[in-house]
Amino acid sequence: MYYQSSHPTITFSVAHSLVPEEHLHNEIEIIYCTKGSFEAIIDSKKYVINEGDMSIAFPNQSHYYLHDKHKELSVYLMIFKIQILPEIEETLKTSIPDSPKLIVKDREYLESILLEMNKYKQIDGYSLLRLSGLLKLLSAYIFENTNLVNNKKTDPALIENIVNYCNCNYTSDIHLSDLEKNLHVNKFYISHIFNEKLKISFTEYIHTLRVEAAKKMLQNSDKTVTEIAYNVGYNTVRNFNRIFLKLTGITPIEYKKTKIKK
């Protein structure tokens, strides 16, 4: 599980593959299937999305997707911040879909909107205005046909604050007590959020951030393994090597060699 950094106001694309790693973010993610099928796993529940169906993941709902790579898949993928829909923003903040799967009844109408959106997917000035307007039309259709229920889960803003703090401070000697002090939230509750919502322990999350940063340095810089180990927050190279091997299956040196060959 990982937390994706913020997207632009609207991300719109036609895709032929989907993210298989479990993740979450602070935006709404909508996928409309035009060819083939895939499985959407949202908050640990599985939904089969066929041609003409749509999956909807709300802010901070964990989700990932599986599909047969040997079969053709084509989808429209949209990710956007709820602030772009001010008329229903407050409702969206406190609600989630009763079912993340929507069987689209008026495909011709919905696909006409998506085709127009595809014309303006390159975000620049007027295109963003057009895309925003079309997104509102699309959202009106979706939420008129989706039953929203009260979301009694953890405050999304708190999750984002916790994750942002970790993302900004993982290179330091960071502990749960640091989050407790700076965010004014009990450290045991923070630990609970990691385990129950992010499906990963606090320590594992910090290691994941460090290893991902190290992979980029190994691939894109001339720094030694020792330098990188200290840069990403480890006090010893031995510990860095052990964690890197555990998370990737290879050592940092082996990783660097494979990237050089490519």
Short mmCIF file of N, CA and C in Angstrom, two decimals, residues 13-131:
data_model
loop_
_atom_site.label_atom_id
_atom_site.label_comp_id
_atom_site.label_asym_id
_atom_site.label_seq_id
_atom_site.Cartn_x
_atom_site.Cartn_y
_atom_site.Cartn_z
N SER A 13 -7.31 10.58 -18.98
CA SER A 13 -6.54 9.84 -19.98
C SER A 13 -7.30 8.61 -20.47
N VAL A 14 -6.88 8.12 -21.61
CA VAL A 14 -7.33 6.81 -22.11
C VAL A 14 -6.22 5.83 -21.76
N ALA A 15 -6.55 4.75 -21.06
CA ALA A 15 -5.53 3.81 -20.60
C ALA A 15 -5.84 2.39 -21.06
N HIS A 16 -4.78 1.60 -21.17
CA HIS A 16 -4.92 0.20 -21.58
C HIS A 16 -4.33 -0.74 -20.54
N SER A 17 -3.92 -0.17 -19.41
CA SER A 17 -3.48 -0.96 -18.26
C SER A 17 -3.77 -0.13 -17.01
N LEU A 18 -3.85 -0.79 -15.86
CA LEU A 18 -4.22 -0.12 -14.62
C LEU A 18 -3.25 -0.48 -13.50
N VAL A 19 -3.23 0.36 -12.46
CA VAL A 19 -2.29 0.19 -11.36
C VAL A 19 -2.65 -1.04 -10.52
N PRO A 20 -1.75 -2.06 -10.46
CA PRO A 20 -2.05 -3.26 -9.67
C PRO A 20 -1.68 -3.14 -8.20
N GLU A 21 -0.94 -2.07 -7.83
CA GLU A 21 -0.54 -1.91 -6.43
C GLU A 21 -1.62 -1.16 -5.65
N GLU A 22 -1.90 -1.63 -4.46
CA GLU A 22 -2.90 -0.97 -3.62
C GLU A 22 -2.41 0.41 -3.23
N HIS A 23 -3.27 1.41 -3.34
CA HIS A 23 -2.88 2.78 -3.04
C HIS A 23 -4.12 3.59 -2.68
N LEU A 24 -3.90 4.79 -2.24
CA LEU A 24 -5.00 5.73 -2.01
C LEU A 24 -4.47 7.14 -2.18
N HIS A 25 -5.39 8.08 -2.33
CA HIS A 25 -5.01 9.48 -2.49
C HIS A 25 -6.21 10.34 -2.11
N ASN A 26 -6.04 11.63 -2.17
CA ASN A 26 -7.07 12.55 -1.67
C ASN A 26 -7.98 13.06 -2.78
N GLU A 27 -8.09 12.32 -3.88
CA GLU A 27 -8.96 12.70 -4.99
C GLU A 27 -9.97 11.59 -5.27
N ILE A 28 -10.96 11.92 -6.09
CA ILE A 28 -11.89 10.91 -6.61
C ILE A 28 -11.28 10.30 -7.87
N GLU A 29 -11.36 8.99 -7.98
CA GLU A 29 -10.85 8.30 -9.17
C GLU A 29 -11.98 7.53 -9.83
N ILE A 30 -12.25 7.85 -11.09
CA ILE A 30 -13.34 7.22 -11.83
C ILE A 30 -12.77 6.55 -13.07
N ILE A 31 -13.17 5.30 -13.29
CA ILE A 31 -12.73 4.56 -14.48
C ILE A 31 -13.96 4.02 -15.21
N TYR A 32 -14.06 4.35 -16.48
CA TYR A 32 -15.15 3.85 -17.32
C TYR A 32 -14.57 2.88 -18.34
N CYS A 33 -15.09 1.67 -18.38
CA CYS A 33 -14.56 0.62 -19.24
C CYS A 33 -15.25 0.63 -20.60
N THR A 34 -14.47 0.80 -21.67
CA THR A 34 -15.03 0.80 -23.02
C THR A 34 -14.75 -0.50 -23.78
N LYS A 35 -13.76 -1.26 -23.30
CA LYS A 35 -13.46 -2.54 -23.94
C LYS A 35 -12.79 -3.47 -22.94
N GLY A 36 -13.23 -4.73 -22.90
CA GLY A 36 -12.65 -5.69 -21.98
C GLY A 36 -13.30 -5.64 -20.62
N SER A 37 -12.56 -6.04 -19.60
CA SER A 37 -13.06 -6.02 -18.22
C SER A 37 -11.88 -6.02 -17.26
N PHE A 38 -12.13 -5.62 -16.02
CA PHE A 38 -11.10 -5.65 -14.98
C PHE A 38 -11.76 -5.80 -13.63
N GLU A 39 -10.97 -6.11 -12.64
CA GLU A 39 -11.45 -6.19 -11.26
C GLU A 39 -10.99 -4.96 -10.51
N ALA A 40 -11.93 -4.29 -9.86
CA ALA A 40 -11.60 -3.15 -9.00
C ALA A 40 -11.73 -3.62 -7.56
N ILE A 41 -10.64 -3.51 -6.81
CA ILE A 41 -10.67 -3.87 -5.39
C ILE A 41 -10.63 -2.56 -4.61
N ILE A 42 -11.77 -2.20 -4.03
CA ILE A 42 -11.92 -0.92 -3.34
C ILE A 42 -12.30 -1.17 -1.90
N ASP A 43 -11.50 -0.65 -0.97
CA ASP A 43 -11.68 -0.93 0.46
C ASP A 43 -11.82 -2.43 0.71
N SER A 44 -10.94 -3.18 0.06
CA SER A 44 -10.80 -4.64 0.23
C SER A 44 -11.96 -5.46 -0.34
N LYS A 45 -12.89 -4.82 -1.05
CA LYS A 45 -13.99 -5.56 -1.69
C LYS A 45 -13.79 -5.56 -3.20
N LYS A 46 -14.09 -6.72 -3.81
CA LYS A 46 -13.83 -6.91 -5.24
C LYS A 46 -15.10 -6.67 -6.07
N TYR A 47 -14.93 -5.93 -7.18
CA TYR A 47 -16.02 -5.65 -8.10
C TYR A 47 -15.54 -5.91 -9.52
N VAL A 48 -16.31 -6.68 -10.29
CA VAL A 48 -15.96 -6.93 -11.69
C VAL A 48 -16.55 -5.82 -12.55
N ILE A 49 -15.69 -5.11 -13.25
CA ILE A 49 -16.11 -3.98 -14.09
C ILE A 49 -16.03 -4.42 -15.55
N ASN A 50 -17.18 -4.53 -16.18
CA ASN A 50 -17.25 -4.95 -17.57
C ASN A 50 -17.43 -3.75 -18.49
N GLU A 51 -17.42 -4.01 -19.79
CA GLU A 51 -17.64 -2.94 -20.77
C GLU A 51 -18.97 -2.25 -20.49
N GLY A 52 -18.93 -0.92 -20.36
CA GLY A 52 -20.14 -0.16 -20.04
C GLY A 52 -20.34 0.07 -18.56
N ASP A 53 -19.42 -0.44 -17.74
CA ASP A 53 -19.48 -0.22 -16.29
C ASP A 53 -18.47 0.83 -15.88
N MET A 54 -18.64 1.33 -14.66
CA MET A 54 -17.76 2.36 -14.13
C MET A 54 -17.40 2.03 -12.69
N SER A 55 -16.14 2.27 -12.31
CA SER A 55 -15.74 2.13 -10.91
C SER A 55 -15.46 3.52 -10.35
N ILE A 56 -15.79 3.70 -9.06
CA ILE A 56 -15.63 5.00 -8.41
C ILE A 56 -14.95 4.80 -7.07
N ALA A 57 -13.77 5.39 -6.91
CA ALA A 57 -13.06 5.36 -5.63
C ALA A 57 -13.01 6.78 -5.07
N PHE A 58 -13.53 6.96 -3.87
CA PHE A 58 -13.57 8.28 -3.24
C PHE A 58 -12.24 8.57 -2.53
N PRO A 59 -12.04 9.84 -2.09
CA PRO A 59 -10.80 10.18 -1.40
C PRO A 59 -10.51 9.25 -0.23
N ASN A 60 -9.26 8.77 -0.18
CA ASN A 60 -8.76 7.92 0.89
C ASN A 60 -9.47 6.58 1.01
N GLN A 61 -10.08 6.12 -0.08
CA GLN A 61 -10.51 4.73 -0.16
C GLN A 61 -9.37 3.95 -0.83
N SER A 62 -8.87 2.93 -0.16
CA SER A 62 -7.81 2.13 -0.76
C SER A 62 -8.35 1.41 -1.99
N HIS A 63 -7.54 1.33 -3.03
CA HIS A 63 -8.01 0.69 -4.26
C HIS A 63 -6.84 0.23 -5.13
N TYR A 64 -7.12 -0.80 -5.91
CA TYR A 64 -6.20 -1.24 -6.95
C TYR A 64 -6.98 -2.05 -7.97
N TYR A 65 -6.32 -2.39 -9.08
CA TYR A 65 -7.04 -3.00 -10.20
C TYR A 65 -6.27 -4.19 -10.76
N LEU A 66 -7.02 -5.20 -11.17
CA LEU A 66 -6.42 -6.39 -11.77
C LEU A 66 -7.10 -6.68 -13.10
N HIS A 67 -6.32 -7.07 -14.08
CA HIS A 67 -6.92 -7.47 -15.36
C HIS A 67 -5.99 -8.44 -16.07
N ASP A 68 -6.55 -9.22 -16.97
CA ASP A 68 -5.79 -10.20 -17.74
C ASP A 68 -4.98 -9.47 -18.80
N LYS A 69 -3.67 -9.48 -18.66
CA LYS A 69 -2.80 -8.74 -19.58
C LYS A 69 -2.81 -9.32 -20.99
N HIS A 70 -3.36 -10.52 -21.13
CA HIS A 70 -3.42 -11.14 -22.46
C HIS A 70 -4.70 -10.75 -23.21
N LYS A 71 -5.57 -10.02 -22.53
CA LYS A 71 -6.81 -9.59 -23.16
C LYS A 71 -6.82 -8.07 -23.29
N GLU A 72 -7.46 -7.59 -24.34
CA GLU A 72 -7.48 -6.15 -24.62
C GLU A 72 -8.31 -5.40 -23.58
N LEU A 73 -7.79 -4.28 -23.16
CA LEU A 73 -8.48 -3.42 -22.20
C LEU A 73 -8.38 -1.98 -22.65
N SER A 74 -9.48 -1.25 -22.56
CA SER A 74 -9.46 0.19 -22.85
C SER A 74 -10.42 0.88 -21.90
N VAL A 75 -9.92 1.90 -21.23
CA VAL A 75 -10.73 2.61 -20.24
C VAL A 75 -10.47 4.11 -20.33
N TYR A 76 -11.44 4.89 -19.86
CA TYR A 76 -11.23 6.30 -19.58
C TYR A 76 -10.93 6.41 -18.09
N LEU A 77 -9.84 7.09 -17.76
CA LEU A 77 -9.42 7.25 -16.37
C LEU A 77 -9.45 8.72 -16.00
N MET A 78 -10.18 9.03 -14.92
CA MET A 78 -10.29 10.41 -14.44
C MET A 78 -9.95 10.48 -12.96
N ILE A 79 -9.10 11.41 -12.59
CA ILE A 79 -8.78 11.66 -11.19
C ILE A 79 -8.92 13.16 -10.96
N PHE A 80 -9.71 13.53 -9.95
CA PHE A 80 -9.93 14.97 -9.74
C PHE A 80 -10.22 15.26 -8.27
N LYS A 81 -9.92 16.49 -7.89
CA LYS A 81 -10.16 16.95 -6.52
C LYS A 81 -11.63 17.32 -6.36
N ILE A 82 -12.18 17.03 -5.18
CA ILE A 82 -13.60 17.31 -4.96
C ILE A 82 -13.89 18.81 -4.97
N GLN A 83 -12.87 19.63 -4.77
CA GLN A 83 -13.07 21.08 -4.77
C GLN A 83 -13.53 21.61 -6.13
N ILE A 84 -13.36 20.80 -7.17
CA ILE A 84 -13.78 21.23 -8.50
C ILE A 84 -15.29 21.13 -8.65
N LEU A 85 -15.96 20.52 -7.65
CA LEU A 85 -17.42 20.42 -7.64
C LEU A 85 -17.96 21.11 -6.39
N PRO A 86 -17.83 22.44 -6.30
CA PRO A 86 -18.18 23.17 -5.08
C PRO A 86 -19.63 22.99 -4.66
N GLU A 87 -20.52 22.74 -5.62
CA GLU A 87 -21.95 22.60 -5.30
C GLU A 87 -22.22 21.39 -4.40
N ILE A 88 -21.41 20.36 -4.53
CA ILE A 88 -21.63 19.15 -3.72
C ILE A 88 -20.38 18.76 -2.92
N GLU A 89 -19.44 19.70 -2.79
CA GLU A 89 -18.18 19.41 -2.11
C GLU A 89 -18.38 18.88 -0.70
N GLU A 90 -19.23 19.55 0.09
CA GLU A 90 -19.43 19.14 1.48
C GLU A 90 -20.03 17.74 1.57
N THR A 91 -20.94 17.42 0.66
CA THR A 91 -21.53 16.08 0.63
C THR A 91 -20.47 15.04 0.32
N LEU A 92 -19.61 15.33 -0.64
CA LEU A 92 -18.58 14.38 -1.04
C LEU A 92 -17.55 14.16 0.06
N LYS A 93 -17.31 15.18 0.88
CA LYS A 93 -16.34 15.06 1.97
C LYS A 93 -16.77 14.05 3.02
N THR A 94 -18.08 13.89 3.19
CA THR A 94 -18.58 13.05 4.28
C THR A 94 -19.28 11.79 3.77
N SER A 95 -19.16 11.50 2.48
CA SER A 95 -19.89 10.37 1.91
C SER A 95 -18.98 9.47 1.09
N ILE A 96 -19.46 8.25 0.87
CA ILE A 96 -18.84 7.32 -0.07
C ILE A 96 -19.96 6.61 -0.82
N PRO A 97 -19.69 6.08 -2.01
CA PRO A 97 -20.75 5.35 -2.72
C PRO A 97 -21.15 4.09 -1.97
N ASP A 98 -22.44 3.80 -1.96
CA ASP A 98 -22.92 2.56 -1.38
C ASP A 98 -22.30 1.37 -2.11
N SER A 99 -22.15 1.51 -3.43
CA SER A 99 -21.42 0.53 -4.25
C SER A 99 -20.50 1.29 -5.18
N PRO A 100 -19.21 0.94 -5.23
CA PRO A 100 -18.28 1.63 -6.12
C PRO A 100 -18.48 1.28 -7.60
N LYS A 101 -19.37 0.33 -7.89
CA LYS A 101 -19.62 -0.06 -9.28
C LYS A 101 -20.91 0.56 -9.78
N LEU A 102 -20.83 1.23 -10.93
CA LEU A 102 -22.01 1.82 -11.55
C LEU A 102 -22.19 1.21 -12.93
N ILE A 103 -23.35 0.59 -13.16
CA ILE A 103 -23.69 0.07 -14.48
C ILE A 103 -24.36 1.21 -15.25
N VAL A 104 -23.68 1.70 -16.27
CA VAL A 104 -24.15 2.86 -17.01
C VAL A 104 -25.30 2.46 -17.95
N LYS A 105 -26.43 3.12 -17.79
CA LYS A 105 -27.60 2.80 -18.61
C LYS A 105 -27.64 3.61 -19.90
N ASP A 106 -27.25 4.87 -19.81
CA ASP A 106 -27.26 5.73 -21.00
C ASP A 106 -25.83 5.89 -21.51
N ARG A 107 -25.31 4.83 -22.13
CA ARG A 107 -23.92 4.83 -22.57
C ARG A 107 -23.65 5.88 -23.65
N GLU A 108 -24.60 6.07 -24.54
CA GLU A 108 -24.39 7.01 -25.64
C GLU A 108 -24.17 8.43 -25.11
N TYR A 109 -24.98 8.83 -24.12
CA TYR A 109 -24.85 10.16 -23.53
C TYR A 109 -23.53 10.30 -22.80
N LEU A 110 -23.23 9.31 -21.95
CA LEU A 110 -22.01 9.40 -21.15
C LEU A 110 -20.76 9.37 -22.03
N GLU A 111 -20.75 8.51 -23.04
CA GLU A 111 -19.58 8.41 -23.90
C GLU A 111 -19.39 9.66 -24.77
N SER A 112 -20.48 10.36 -25.07
CA SER A 112 -20.35 11.61 -25.82
C SER A 112 -19.61 12.66 -24.99
N ILE A 113 -19.87 12.66 -23.67
CA ILE A 113 -19.15 13.58 -22.78
C ILE A 113 -17.67 13.20 -22.70
N LEU A 114 -17.41 11.91 -22.56
CA LEU A 114 -16.03 11.44 -22.45
C LEU A 114 -15.23 11.73 -23.71
N LEU A 115 -15.86 11.59 -24.86
CA LEU A 115 -15.17 11.89 -26.11
C LEU A 115 -14.79 13.37 -26.19
N GLU A 116 -15.68 14.23 -25.71
CA GLU A 116 -15.38 15.67 -25.67
C GLU A 116 -14.25 15.95 -24.68
N MET A 117 -14.29 15.28 -23.52
CA MET A 117 -13.24 15.48 -22.52
C MET A 117 -11.89 15.07 -23.07
N ASN A 118 -11.88 14.03 -23.86
CA ASN A 118 -10.62 13.53 -24.42
C ASN A 118 -9.95 14.57 -25.33
N LYS A 119 -10.75 15.45 -25.92
CA LYS A 119 -10.20 16.50 -26.79
C LYS A 119 -9.40 17.53 -26.00
N TYR A 120 -9.73 17.69 -24.72
CA TYR A 120 -9.13 18.76 -23.91
C TYR A 120 -8.28 18.21 -22.77
N LYS A 121 -7.76 16.98 -22.92
CA LYS A 121 -7.02 16.36 -21.82
C LYS A 121 -5.66 17.01 -21.58
N GLN A 122 -5.13 17.73 -22.58
CA GLN A 122 -3.89 18.47 -22.37
C GLN A 122 -4.23 19.76 -21.64
N ILE A 123 -3.94 19.79 -20.34
CA ILE A 123 -4.37 20.91 -19.51
C ILE A 123 -3.60 22.18 -19.83
N ASP A 124 -4.31 23.21 -20.31
CA ASP A 124 -3.70 24.52 -20.52
C ASP A 124 -4.81 25.56 -20.64
N GLY A 125 -4.91 26.42 -19.66
CA GLY A 125 -5.84 27.55 -19.70
C GLY A 125 -7.27 27.20 -20.06
N TYR A 126 -7.67 27.57 -21.28
CA TYR A 126 -9.05 27.37 -21.71
C TYR A 126 -9.44 25.90 -21.72
N SER A 127 -8.49 25.02 -22.02
CA SER A 127 -8.78 23.58 -22.03
C SER A 127 -9.24 23.12 -20.65
N LEU A 128 -8.60 23.66 -19.60
CA LEU A 128 -8.97 23.30 -18.24
C LEU A 128 -10.40 23.75 -17.94
N LEU A 129 -10.77 24.94 -18.42
CA LEU A 129 -12.14 25.43 -18.21
C LEU A 129 -13.14 24.51 -18.89
N ARG A 130 -12.84 24.12 -20.13
CA ARG A 130 -13.74 23.23 -20.86
C ARG A 130 -13.83 21.86 -20.17
N LEU A 131 -12.68 21.36 -19.76
CA LEU A 131 -12.63 20.05 -19.11
C LEU A 131 -13.40 20.08 -17.79
#
